[in-house]
Coordinates of C-alpha atoms in Angstrom, one line a residue:
M1 CA 92.3 -79.1 -90.2
S2 CA 92.2 -79.4 -86.4
V3 CA 88.4 -78.8 -86.3
E4 CA 88.0 -81.6 -88.8
K5 CA 90.3 -83.9 -86.8
Y6 CA 89.3 -83.0 -83.3
P7 CA 85.9 -81.3 -83.3
D8 CA 85.1 -82.2 -79.7
N9 CA 88.5 -81.5 -78.1
R10 CA 88.8 -78.7 -75.6
M11 CA 90.3 -75.7 -77.4
L12 CA 90.0 -72.5 -75.4
G13 CA 89.3 -72.2 -71.7
R14 CA 88.9 -69.5 -69.1
R15 CA 88.1 -69.5 -65.4
Q16 CA 84.5 -69.0 -64.4
I17 CA 84.0 -66.2 -61.9
V18 CA 81.2 -66.9 -59.4
D19 CA 80.5 -64.4 -56.7
G20 CA 83.8 -62.7 -57.3
K21 CA 85.7 -66.0 -56.9
A22 CA 87.5 -67.9 -59.7
G23 CA 86.2 -71.4 -60.2
K24 CA 87.1 -74.2 -62.6
Y25 CA 88.1 -73.7 -66.2
V26 CA 85.2 -73.6 -68.6
W27 CA 86.0 -74.8 -72.2
Q28 CA 84.9 -74.2 -75.7
T29 CA 85.5 -77.0 -78.2
Y30 CA 87.3 -76.7 -81.5
R31 CA 83.9 -76.9 -83.3
E32 CA 82.4 -74.2 -81.1
V33 CA 85.3 -71.9 -81.6
Y34 CA 85.2 -72.5 -85.3
D35 CA 81.5 -71.5 -85.5
I36 CA 82.2 -68.2 -83.7
V37 CA 85.3 -67.6 -85.9
I38 CA 83.0 -67.9 -89.0
K39 CA 80.5 -65.5 -87.5
V40 CA 83.3 -63.0 -86.6
G41 CA 84.7 -63.2 -90.1
N42 CA 81.3 -62.5 -91.7
S43 CA 80.8 -59.6 -89.3
I44 CA 84.2 -58.1 -90.2
R45 CA 83.4 -58.4 -93.9
S46 CA 80.0 -56.7 -93.4
C47 CA 82.0 -53.7 -92.2
D48 CA 83.5 -53.3 -95.7
V49 CA 86.8 -54.8 -94.7
V50 CA 88.2 -56.7 -97.6
E51 CA 91.0 -59.2 -98.2
G52 CA 94.4 -57.5 -97.4
G53 CA 92.7 -55.2 -94.9
K54 CA 94.4 -54.4 -91.5
C55 CA 92.7 -55.5 -88.3
G56 CA 94.1 -54.5 -84.9
I57 CA 93.9 -56.5 -81.7
Y58 CA 94.5 -54.7 -78.5
G59 CA 94.4 -56.2 -75.0
A60 CA 95.5 -59.1 -72.8
N61 CA 95.3 -62.7 -73.8
C62 CA 91.8 -64.2 -73.9
P63 CA 89.7 -66.5 -76.1
E64 CA 88.3 -63.6 -78.1
W65 CA 91.9 -62.6 -79.0
I66 CA 92.5 -66.0 -80.6
I67 CA 89.0 -66.0 -82.2
S68 CA 89.6 -62.6 -83.8
M69 CA 93.1 -63.7 -85.0
E70 CA 91.7 -66.9 -86.6
A71 CA 88.9 -64.8 -88.3
C72 CA 91.7 -62.6 -89.8
N73 CA 93.5 -65.8 -91.0
A74 CA 90.3 -67.1 -92.6
H75 CA 89.6 -64.0 -94.6
G76 CA 93.2 -63.1 -95.6
L77 CA 93.3 -60.0 -93.4
Y78 CA 96.6 -58.7 -91.8
C79 CA 96.3 -59.3 -88.1
V80 CA 98.1 -56.4 -86.3
P81 CA 98.6 -56.9 -82.6
L82 CA 98.7 -53.6 -80.6
Y83 CA 101.1 -54.3 -77.8
D84 CA 99.3 -54.4 -74.5
T85 CA 102.3 -52.7 -72.8
L86 CA 103.2 -50.1 -75.4
G87 CA 101.0 -47.2 -74.2
A88 CA 98.8 -44.8 -76.2
G89 CA 101.7 -43.2 -78.1
A90 CA 102.8 -46.4 -79.8
V91 CA 99.2 -47.7 -80.3
E92 CA 98.5 -44.4 -82.2
F93 CA 101.7 -44.8 -84.2
I94 CA 100.8 -48.4 -85.2
I95 CA 97.1 -47.7 -86.1
C96 CA 98.2 -44.8 -88.4
H97 CA 101.3 -46.6 -89.8
A98 CA 99.5 -49.9 -90.6
E99 CA 96.3 -48.1 -91.6
I100 CA 94.1 -50.2 -89.3
S101 CA 90.4 -49.9 -90.2
I102 CA 88.9 -52.2 -87.5
A103 CA 90.2 -52.9 -84.0
F104 CA 89.2 -55.5 -81.5
V105 CA 89.8 -54.3 -77.9
E106 CA 89.7 -55.6 -74.4
E107 CA 86.9 -53.9 -72.5
K108 CA 89.2 -52.1 -70.1
K109 CA 91.4 -50.8 -72.9
I110 CA 88.6 -48.9 -74.8
N111 CA 89.4 -45.6 -73.1
E112 CA 93.1 -46.1 -73.7
L113 CA 92.2 -46.5 -77.4
F114 CA 90.2 -43.3 -77.4
K115 CA 93.4 -41.4 -76.4
T116 CA 94.6 -42.0 -80.0
F117 CA 91.8 -39.9 -81.3
P118 CA 91.6 -37.8 -83.5
A119 CA 94.9 -38.9 -85.2
S120 CA 93.9 -42.5 -85.5
T121 CA 90.3 -41.8 -86.8
E122 CA 91.7 -41.1 -90.3
H123 CA 92.0 -44.9 -90.7
L124 CA 90.0 -46.5 -87.8
K125 CA 86.3 -46.9 -88.6
T126 CA 85.1 -49.7 -86.4
I127 CA 85.8 -50.8 -82.8
V128 CA 84.7 -54.1 -81.3
S129 CA 84.9 -54.7 -77.6
F130 CA 85.7 -58.1 -76.2
G131 CA 83.0 -57.4 -73.6
K132 CA 80.5 -54.6 -73.1
V133 CA 80.4 -50.9 -74.2
T134 CA 79.1 -48.1 -72.0
P135 CA 76.7 -45.4 -73.4
E136 CA 79.5 -42.8 -72.8
Q137 CA 81.9 -44.8 -74.9
K138 CA 79.3 -45.2 -77.6
A139 CA 78.8 -41.4 -77.7
E140 CA 82.6 -40.8 -77.7
A141 CA 83.1 -43.1 -80.7
E142 CA 80.2 -41.7 -82.7
K143 CA 81.3 -38.1 -82.0
H144 CA 84.4 -39.1 -84.1
G145 CA 82.4 -40.9 -86.7
L146 CA 83.3 -44.4 -85.6
K147 CA 81.0 -47.4 -85.0
I148 CA 81.6 -49.3 -81.7
Y149 CA 80.1 -52.7 -80.9
P150 CA 79.9 -54.9 -77.8
W151 CA 81.1 -58.5 -78.6
E152 CA 77.6 -60.2 -78.7
E153 CA 76.1 -57.5 -80.9
F154 CA 79.0 -57.6 -83.3
L155 CA 78.5 -61.4 -83.8
Q156 CA 75.0 -60.7 -85.1
L157 CA 76.2 -58.3 -87.8
G158 CA 77.2 -61.1 -90.1
E159 CA 74.0 -63.2 -89.5
N160 CA 72.5 -64.5 -92.7
K161 CA 75.5 -63.2 -94.6
N162 CA 78.0 -65.6 -96.2
Y163 CA 81.3 -64.4 -97.5
D164 CA 83.5 -66.8 -99.4
L165 CA 86.8 -67.4 -97.8
P166 CA 89.5 -66.2 -100.2
V167 CA 92.1 -68.6 -101.5
K168 CA 95.3 -67.8 -99.6
K169 CA 98.9 -68.2 -100.8
K170 CA 102.0 -69.2 -98.8
T171 CA 103.5 -65.8 -99.5
D172 CA 100.5 -63.8 -98.2
I173 CA 101.2 -61.7 -95.1
C174 CA 99.4 -63.2 -92.1
T175 CA 100.4 -60.7 -89.5
I176 CA 102.4 -57.5 -89.0
M177 CA 104.1 -57.7 -85.6
Y178 CA 105.5 -54.4 -84.4
T179 CA 108.7 -54.9 -82.4
S180 CA 109.2 -52.4 -79.6
G181 CA 112.8 -51.8 -80.5
T182 CA 115.2 -50.2 -78.1
T183 CA 115.5 -47.1 -80.2
G184 CA 113.2 -45.1 -82.5
D185 CA 109.6 -46.0 -83.7
P186 CA 108.3 -49.6 -83.6
K187 CA 109.1 -51.5 -86.8
G188 CA 106.3 -53.5 -88.5
V189 CA 107.7 -57.0 -89.1
L190 CA 105.8 -58.7 -92.0
I191 CA 105.3 -62.4 -91.3
S192 CA 103.9 -64.6 -94.0
N193 CA 101.7 -67.7 -93.7
D194 CA 104.7 -69.7 -94.9
S195 CA 106.9 -68.5 -92.0
I196 CA 104.5 -69.6 -89.3
V197 CA 103.6 -72.9 -90.9
T198 CA 107.3 -73.7 -91.5
L199 CA 108.2 -72.8 -87.9
I200 CA 105.4 -75.1 -86.6
A201 CA 106.7 -77.9 -88.8
G202 CA 110.2 -77.4 -87.5
V203 CA 109.2 -77.4 -83.8
K204 CA 107.1 -80.5 -84.4
R205 CA 110.1 -82.3 -86.0
L206 CA 112.4 -81.2 -83.2
L207 CA 110.1 -82.3 -80.4
G208 CA 109.5 -85.6 -82.2
S209 CA 113.2 -86.3 -82.6
V210 CA 113.8 -85.9 -78.8
N211 CA 110.7 -88.0 -78.1
E212 CA 108.7 -85.2 -76.6
Q213 CA 105.9 -85.0 -79.2
L214 CA 103.0 -82.8 -78.5
T215 CA 99.6 -84.5 -78.4
M216 CA 96.0 -83.4 -78.3
K217 CA 96.2 -84.1 -74.5
D218 CA 98.7 -81.3 -73.9
V219 CA 97.6 -78.2 -72.0
Y220 CA 99.1 -74.7 -72.3
I221 CA 98.8 -71.7 -70.0
S222 CA 98.4 -68.5 -72.0
Y223 CA 99.8 -65.6 -70.1
L224 CA 102.8 -64.3 -72.1
P225 CA 101.5 -61.5 -74.5
L226 CA 99.9 -62.8 -77.6
A227 CA 101.1 -59.6 -79.2
H228 CA 104.6 -61.1 -79.1
I229 CA 105.7 -63.7 -81.6
F230 CA 107.0 -66.2 -78.9
D231 CA 103.6 -66.9 -77.4
R232 CA 101.7 -66.5 -80.7
V233 CA 103.5 -69.3 -82.5
I234 CA 103.4 -71.6 -79.5
E235 CA 99.6 -71.2 -79.4
E236 CA 99.4 -71.8 -83.2
L237 CA 101.5 -75.0 -82.5
F238 CA 99.0 -76.2 -79.9
I239 CA 96.0 -75.5 -82.1
S240 CA 97.6 -77.5 -85.0
H241 CA 97.8 -80.5 -82.6
G242 CA 94.2 -80.2 -81.3
A243 CA 95.6 -79.4 -77.8
S244 CA 94.1 -77.1 -75.2
I245 CA 94.9 -73.5 -74.3
G246 CA 93.8 -72.1 -70.9
F247 CA 94.0 -68.3 -70.3
W248 CA 95.2 -66.7 -67.1
R249 CA 93.2 -64.0 -65.3
G250 CA 95.6 -61.2 -66.2
D251 CA 97.1 -60.7 -62.8
V252 CA 100.7 -61.8 -62.1
K253 CA 99.9 -62.3 -58.4
L254 CA 97.2 -64.9 -59.3
L255 CA 99.3 -66.7 -62.0
V256 CA 100.4 -69.5 -59.7
E257 CA 96.8 -70.1 -58.6
D258 CA 95.7 -70.2 -62.3
I259 CA 98.5 -72.7 -63.0
G260 CA 97.4 -74.8 -60.0
E261 CA 93.8 -75.0 -61.4
L262 CA 94.8 -75.6 -65.1
K263 CA 97.7 -78.0 -64.5
P264 CA 99.5 -77.2 -67.8
S265 CA 101.8 -79.7 -69.4
I266 CA 103.9 -77.1 -71.2
F267 CA 105.0 -73.9 -69.5
C268 CA 106.6 -71.1 -71.5
A269 CA 108.3 -68.3 -69.7
V270 CA 110.5 -65.3 -70.0
P271 CA 113.6 -65.2 -67.7
R272 CA 112.0 -62.7 -65.4
V273 CA 109.2 -65.1 -64.5
L274 CA 111.7 -68.0 -63.9
D275 CA 113.9 -65.7 -61.8
R276 CA 110.9 -65.0 -59.6
I277 CA 110.2 -68.7 -59.3
Y278 CA 113.8 -69.3 -58.5
S279 CA 114.0 -66.7 -55.7
G280 CA 110.6 -67.8 -54.3
L281 CA 111.9 -71.4 -54.0
L282 CA 115.2 -70.3 -52.4
Q283 CA 113.2 -68.3 -49.8
K284 CA 111.0 -71.3 -49.0
I285 CA 114.1 -73.5 -48.6
S286 CA 115.8 -71.1 -46.2
A287 CA 112.5 -70.7 -44.2
G288 CA 112.1 -74.4 -43.9
G289 CA 114.9 -74.7 -41.2
L290 CA 118.4 -76.1 -41.2
L291 CA 117.5 -79.8 -41.5
K292 CA 115.3 -79.3 -44.5
K293 CA 117.9 -77.1 -46.1
K294 CA 120.6 -79.7 -45.5
M295 CA 118.4 -82.4 -47.0
F296 CA 117.6 -80.3 -50.0
D297 CA 121.3 -79.5 -50.6
L298 CA 122.3 -83.1 -50.4
A299 CA 119.5 -84.2 -52.8
Y300 CA 120.5 -81.4 -55.2
T301 CA 124.2 -82.3 -55.2
Y302 CA 123.5 -86.0 -55.7
K303 CA 121.0 -85.6 -58.5
Y304 CA 123.1 -82.9 -60.3
Y305 CA 126.2 -85.2 -60.1
N306 CA 124.2 -88.0 -61.8
M307 CA 122.9 -85.7 -64.5
K308 CA 126.4 -84.5 -65.2
K309 CA 127.4 -88.1 -65.7
G310 CA 124.8 -88.3 -68.5
R311 CA 121.8 -89.7 -66.8
K312 CA 118.4 -88.3 -67.9
H313 CA 116.7 -86.0 -65.4
G314 CA 114.0 -88.5 -64.7
E315 CA 116.5 -91.3 -63.9
A316 CA 119.1 -89.3 -62.1
S317 CA 117.5 -89.8 -58.7
P318 CA 113.8 -90.9 -58.6
I319 CA 114.0 -91.0 -54.8
C320 CA 115.1 -87.4 -54.4
D321 CA 112.4 -86.4 -56.9
K322 CA 109.7 -88.2 -54.9
I323 CA 110.8 -87.0 -51.4
V324 CA 112.3 -83.6 -52.1
F325 CA 111.6 -82.1 -55.5
S326 CA 108.0 -83.2 -56.1
K327 CA 106.9 -80.2 -54.2
V328 CA 108.4 -77.9 -56.9
K329 CA 106.6 -79.8 -59.6
Q330 CA 103.3 -79.5 -57.6
G331 CA 103.9 -75.8 -57.4
L332 CA 103.6 -75.7 -61.2
G333 CA 100.4 -77.8 -61.2
G334 CA 102.0 -81.2 -61.1
N335 CA 101.8 -82.0 -64.9
V336 CA 104.5 -79.8 -66.4
R337 CA 106.9 -81.8 -68.6
L338 CA 108.5 -79.0 -70.5
I339 CA 109.5 -75.5 -69.5
L340 CA 110.6 -73.3 -72.4
S341 CA 112.4 -70.0 -71.8
G342 CA 112.7 -67.4 -74.5
A343 CA 112.8 -63.6 -75.3
A344 CA 116.0 -62.8 -73.2
P345 CA 119.0 -64.7 -71.8
L346 CA 118.3 -67.0 -68.8
S347 CA 121.0 -66.9 -66.2
T348 CA 122.9 -70.2 -66.1
H349 CA 122.5 -70.7 -62.3
V350 CA 118.7 -70.4 -62.6
E351 CA 118.6 -72.8 -65.6
E352 CA 120.8 -75.3 -63.8
F353 CA 118.7 -75.1 -60.6
L354 CA 115.4 -75.6 -62.5
R355 CA 116.8 -78.5 -64.6
V356 CA 117.5 -80.3 -61.3
V357 CA 114.5 -79.4 -59.2
A358 CA 111.6 -78.9 -61.6
C359 CA 111.4 -82.6 -62.6
C360 CA 110.8 -81.7 -66.2
H361 CA 112.8 -80.5 -69.2
V362 CA 114.0 -76.9 -69.1
L363 CA 114.9 -75.7 -72.5
Q364 CA 116.3 -72.3 -73.5
G365 CA 115.4 -71.0 -77.0
Y366 CA 116.5 -68.0 -79.1
G367 CA 114.8 -66.2 -81.9
L368 CA 113.6 -62.9 -83.1
T369 CA 110.3 -61.5 -84.4
E370 CA 112.1 -61.3 -87.7
S371 CA 112.9 -65.1 -87.6
C372 CA 109.3 -65.9 -86.4
A373 CA 110.6 -66.8 -82.9
G374 CA 112.4 -70.1 -82.2
S375 CA 115.5 -70.4 -84.3
F376 CA 117.6 -72.2 -81.7
V377 CA 116.5 -74.4 -78.8
S378 CA 118.6 -76.5 -76.4
L379 CA 117.9 -80.2 -76.2
P380 CA 116.4 -82.2 -73.3
N381 CA 118.8 -84.1 -71.1
E382 CA 121.9 -82.5 -72.6
L383 CA 123.5 -80.9 -69.5
S384 CA 126.5 -79.7 -71.6
M385 CA 124.1 -77.3 -73.3
L386 CA 123.6 -75.4 -70.1
G387 CA 124.0 -71.6 -70.7
T388 CA 123.5 -72.0 -74.4
V389 CA 120.5 -71.7 -76.7
G390 CA 121.1 -75.1 -78.2
P391 CA 121.5 -76.0 -81.9
P392 CA 119.5 -74.5 -84.8
V393 CA 116.0 -75.8 -85.5
P394 CA 115.8 -78.1 -88.5
N395 CA 114.4 -75.6 -91.0
I396 CA 117.0 -72.9 -91.1
D397 CA 120.6 -72.3 -92.1
V398 CA 122.9 -70.5 -89.8
R399 CA 126.4 -68.9 -90.1
L400 CA 128.6 -66.6 -88.2
E401 CA 130.1 -63.5 -89.7
S402 CA 133.3 -62.0 -88.3
V403 CA 133.1 -58.6 -86.6
P404 CA 136.7 -57.3 -86.8
E405 CA 136.1 -54.1 -84.8
M406 CA 135.0 -56.2 -81.8
N407 CA 137.8 -58.9 -82.3
Y408 CA 135.2 -61.6 -83.2
D409 CA 136.6 -64.0 -85.8
A410 CA 134.2 -66.6 -87.3
L411 CA 137.1 -68.7 -88.5
A412 CA 139.0 -68.8 -85.2
S413 CA 139.4 -72.1 -83.3
T414 CA 136.5 -70.9 -81.1
P415 CA 134.3 -69.4 -83.8
R416 CA 132.6 -66.1 -82.8
G417 CA 130.7 -63.6 -84.8
E418 CA 127.3 -62.1 -85.7
I419 CA 124.6 -64.7 -86.1
C420 CA 123.1 -64.8 -89.5
I421 CA 120.0 -66.8 -90.4
K422 CA 118.5 -68.0 -93.7
G423 CA 115.3 -70.0 -94.4
N424 CA 111.6 -69.9 -94.9
T425 CA 110.8 -68.8 -91.3
L426 CA 112.3 -65.4 -92.1
F427 CA 110.1 -62.3 -92.3
S428 CA 109.1 -60.7 -95.6
G429 CA 110.6 -57.2 -94.7
Y430 CA 109.7 -54.2 -92.5
Y431 CA 106.4 -52.7 -93.5
K432 CA 106.9 -49.4 -95.4
R433 CA 110.6 -49.4 -94.5
E434 CA 112.6 -51.0 -97.3
D435 CA 115.6 -49.0 -96.2
L436 CA 115.7 -50.9 -92.8
T437 CA 115.0 -54.2 -94.6
R438 CA 118.0 -53.8 -96.8
E439 CA 120.2 -53.1 -93.8
V440 CA 119.5 -56.5 -92.2
L441 CA 118.5 -58.8 -95.1
I442 CA 121.6 -59.3 -97.3
D443 CA 121.6 -62.0 -100.0
G444 CA 118.8 -63.8 -98.2
W445 CA 120.8 -63.8 -94.9
F446 CA 119.2 -62.0 -91.9
H447 CA 121.8 -60.3 -89.7
T448 CA 120.5 -60.6 -86.2
G449 CA 122.9 -58.1 -84.5
D450 CA 123.6 -60.7 -81.9
I451 CA 127.1 -62.1 -81.4
G452 CA 127.3 -65.9 -81.0
E453 CA 129.9 -68.5 -80.2
W454 CA 129.6 -72.0 -81.6
Q455 CA 130.2 -74.6 -78.9
P456 CA 132.0 -77.9 -79.7
N457 CA 128.6 -79.8 -79.2
G458 CA 126.9 -77.8 -82.0
S459 CA 125.0 -75.5 -79.7
M460 CA 125.1 -71.7 -79.9
K461 CA 126.0 -69.4 -77.0
I462 CA 124.9 -65.7 -77.2
I463 CA 127.8 -63.7 -75.9
D464 CA 127.2 -60.1 -77.0
R465 CA 125.2 -57.6 -79.0
K466 CA 126.8 -56.0 -82.0
K467 CA 125.3 -52.5 -81.4
N468 CA 126.0 -52.3 -77.7
I469 CA 129.7 -51.5 -78.0
F470 CA 131.4 -48.3 -77.2
K471 CA 134.9 -47.0 -76.9
L472 CA 136.5 -45.6 -73.8
S473 CA 138.8 -42.5 -73.9
Q474 CA 141.9 -44.7 -74.0
G475 CA 140.6 -46.4 -77.2
E476 CA 139.5 -49.7 -75.6
Y477 CA 136.3 -51.2 -76.9
V478 CA 133.7 -52.3 -74.3
A479 CA 131.1 -55.0 -75.1
V480 CA 128.6 -53.9 -72.5
E481 CA 126.1 -56.7 -72.9
N482 CA 128.7 -59.4 -72.2
L483 CA 129.8 -57.4 -69.1
E484 CA 126.3 -57.1 -67.8
N485 CA 125.8 -60.9 -68.1
I486 CA 129.0 -61.4 -66.1
Y487 CA 128.1 -58.9 -63.4
G488 CA 124.6 -60.3 -63.4
L489 CA 126.0 -63.4 -61.6
V490 CA 126.5 -61.3 -58.4
S491 CA 123.8 -62.5 -56.0
A492 CA 123.6 -59.2 -54.2
I493 CA 122.1 -57.5 -57.3
D494 CA 118.9 -58.0 -59.2
S495 CA 119.9 -56.1 -62.4
I496 CA 122.6 -53.8 -63.7
W497 CA 123.0 -51.2 -66.4
I498 CA 126.6 -50.3 -67.3
Y499 CA 127.6 -47.1 -69.0
G500 CA 130.7 -45.6 -70.5
N501 CA 131.6 -43.2 -73.3
S502 CA 134.7 -42.1 -75.3
F503 CA 135.3 -39.0 -73.0
E504 CA 135.8 -41.1 -69.9
S505 CA 138.4 -43.8 -69.1
F506 CA 136.3 -46.0 -66.9
L507 CA 132.8 -47.6 -66.5
V508 CA 130.0 -46.7 -64.1
A509 CA 126.7 -48.5 -63.4
V510 CA 123.2 -48.2 -62.1
V511 CA 122.3 -51.2 -60.0
N512 CA 119.0 -52.6 -58.6
P513 CA 120.3 -54.3 -55.4
N514 CA 118.7 -57.4 -54.1
K515 CA 116.6 -56.3 -51.1
E516 CA 117.2 -59.4 -49.0
A517 CA 120.9 -59.4 -49.7
L518 CA 121.3 -55.7 -48.9
E519 CA 119.2 -55.9 -45.7
S520 CA 121.2 -58.9 -44.4
W521 CA 124.5 -57.2 -45.2
A522 CA 123.2 -54.1 -43.2
A523 CA 122.2 -56.3 -40.2
D524 CA 125.6 -58.0 -40.2
N525 CA 127.4 -54.6 -40.3
N526 CA 125.2 -52.7 -37.9
V527 CA 124.0 -50.3 -40.7
S528 CA 120.5 -49.1 -39.9
G529 CA 117.7 -47.8 -42.2
D530 CA 115.1 -49.1 -44.6
F531 CA 115.9 -50.4 -48.1
E532 CA 115.6 -46.9 -49.7
S533 CA 117.9 -45.2 -47.2
L534 CA 120.4 -48.2 -47.5
C535 CA 120.6 -47.6 -51.2
K536 CA 121.7 -44.0 -50.5
N537 CA 124.3 -45.1 -47.9
P538 CA 127.9 -44.8 -49.2
K539 CA 128.9 -47.9 -47.2
A540 CA 126.3 -49.9 -49.1
K541 CA 127.7 -48.6 -52.4
E542 CA 131.1 -49.8 -51.3
F543 CA 129.8 -53.2 -50.5
I544 CA 128.1 -53.6 -53.9
L545 CA 131.2 -52.3 -55.7
G546 CA 133.3 -54.8 -53.8
E547 CA 131.0 -57.7 -54.8
L548 CA 131.1 -56.6 -58.4
A549 CA 134.9 -56.3 -58.3
K550 CA 135.2 -59.8 -56.8
T551 CA 133.2 -61.3 -59.7
G552 CA 135.2 -59.2 -62.2
K553 CA 138.4 -60.6 -60.9
E554 CA 137.1 -64.2 -60.8
K555 CA 136.0 -63.9 -64.4
K556 CA 139.4 -62.3 -65.3
L557 CA 138.0 -59.1 -66.6
K558 CA 140.5 -56.4 -67.8
G559 CA 141.2 -53.4 -65.6
F560 CA 139.0 -51.1 -67.8
E561 CA 136.1 -53.5 -67.5
I562 CA 135.9 -53.1 -63.7
I563 CA 133.2 -50.8 -62.6
K564 CA 134.5 -47.8 -60.7
A565 CA 131.3 -46.2 -59.3
V566 CA 127.7 -47.3 -58.7
H567 CA 124.3 -45.7 -58.1
L568 CA 121.9 -47.9 -56.2
D569 CA 118.2 -47.6 -57.3
P570 CA 115.7 -49.4 -55.0
M571 CA 113.2 -49.2 -57.8
P572 CA 113.7 -51.9 -60.5
F573 CA 114.1 -50.8 -64.1
D574 CA 110.5 -51.0 -65.5
M575 CA 108.3 -50.3 -68.6
E576 CA 106.3 -47.6 -66.8
R577 CA 109.4 -45.3 -66.9
D578 CA 110.1 -46.6 -70.5
L579 CA 113.4 -48.1 -69.4
L580 CA 112.6 -51.6 -70.7
T581 CA 111.0 -53.1 -73.8
P582 CA 108.0 -55.5 -73.3
T583 CA 110.5 -58.4 -73.5
Y584 CA 112.6 -56.8 -70.7
K585 CA 115.5 -55.7 -72.9
K586 CA 117.1 -52.5 -71.7
K587 CA 116.4 -49.3 -73.6
R588 CA 119.9 -47.8 -73.4
P589 CA 119.2 -44.3 -74.8
Q590 CA 116.2 -44.0 -72.4
L591 CA 118.2 -45.2 -69.5
L592 CA 120.9 -42.7 -70.2
K593 CA 118.3 -39.9 -70.5
Y594 CA 116.6 -41.0 -67.2
Y595 CA 119.8 -41.4 -65.2
Q596 CA 121.9 -38.6 -66.9
S597 CA 122.3 -36.5 -63.7
V598 CA 123.3 -39.6 -61.7
I599 CA 125.9 -40.5 -64.3
D600 CA 127.3 -37.0 -64.4
E601 CA 127.5 -37.0 -60.6
M602 CA 129.3 -40.4 -60.5
Y603 CA 131.9 -39.3 -63.1
K604 CA 132.4 -36.0 -61.3
S605 CA 133.1 -37.5 -57.9
A606 CA 135.1 -40.4 -59.2
N607 CA 137.3 -38.0 -61.2
K608 CA 138.2 -35.9 -58.2
P609 CA 142.0 -35.9 -57.7
N610 CA 141.8 -37.7 -54.4
A611 CA 139.0 -40.1 -55.4

């Protein structure tokens, strides 16, 4: 439809690299992309892949990713993204589990894909590189009986062949999204055409109702993984409006520069990206000297005060925006009108800060792969929704279900319970895992596993996770996610993982301290050493424990919720060590395995009679 309506609009763009330097964005129009999609579709079909076949896409976001995905859509194939960050083990699992026969691969990922041989070659017959193929790679593929094509050569396979596009139904599966899950093998979430189209209609209605309609002039920066539902549906939304999608170069250090060149109007982010922007801005403000800092603080207080009184962010203080905050807007290219945060909870202080200084709407959303991403999203100019994920989108029903063992009552005066969702955006089940589907889909209601609290203004606050609950030896239940959110407010730490079990009476934690905060504490207290040796220093541990206890008391935590021992790890929790999922959720079983000896040591020393 968009090709018919907007054939000459800019659709997909990437930066031209001249003499090793990145230049301007070069664009393909909707008509040009459509012509390539048709060629790719014919080429796929000429490799004996028929309707209902499974097609893998492996690599970072780029125009070819979208083109391959649209070719799958056109020919009724299941598009199966292979998570860029999952590593060879999971890629092999997905190829075999989904029975993928053809895979599109980013050039630099080809050798990674070869690591799945010979297990994957039972199903995999064709590999298509988004770029070139070396003679060695060709030989390796042929040795295992596979065909491998560079992009340009693959496009010629379907020349002079015309395959009819099958008639597709709403209920047809469009994609199998494997969620990384915090435990066990990835689960294949079946998403139908209907789910995606319904979601897009809902977001369109929502943006229209708050007067922030998307238009064909909007520009999006594509850098969050397309293998993840959040970015995928936003890009589909943009395509449905004839708007433009520009791709980053794949390097987080160059992202700001790509943004400066592209000047996007909509910026989607995960909290980790926004946290980086936040700390970067704070550093700049402190480095600017006392006068500038004073001016910034005054402008901030004044504008925030007016926003609290109900003024829209654009009208709260145009003068402060012009003199003080416009620099922040310029840092994001100058055209951003909407920042949307998803995939994990955004800290309230970061959200508040960005709502004041970014000179655009900052909205927090919530959804799962199983609900096709956005199920809740906060509304523009509603400061009372700070720290919540807003009301439900227009095309779902939501209810809370009591969780008695955690003392959550959906019928209490402050209703709390497990969030359950019903509607057409829901998934069609887990691929080949009906047992798991039955566990979470009951009478049409999808049980998210997240605990929510309805706010008086109709928005939802996520306060806990149903599974992350354990009992201490004295029989007290601990809702660990909620505690981590509270302790996460401590400015001296970057992240925290809390642990307890039913054999111990107290909690311990592994903390990634904030480097600047720890170093400035050390300077003030004449403690010498670099960041790594500070993390080992018992005095530094005492300092961090004290900061945690202070916040615990302020937030009126119970005695058993106060952390009694910490281990400071200078190295942030990461995906390389398999401690986080690609959406930065903590993998608790893996964290326990990794830090087991540290945990044992903390309990041992804290349990000593004189400790």
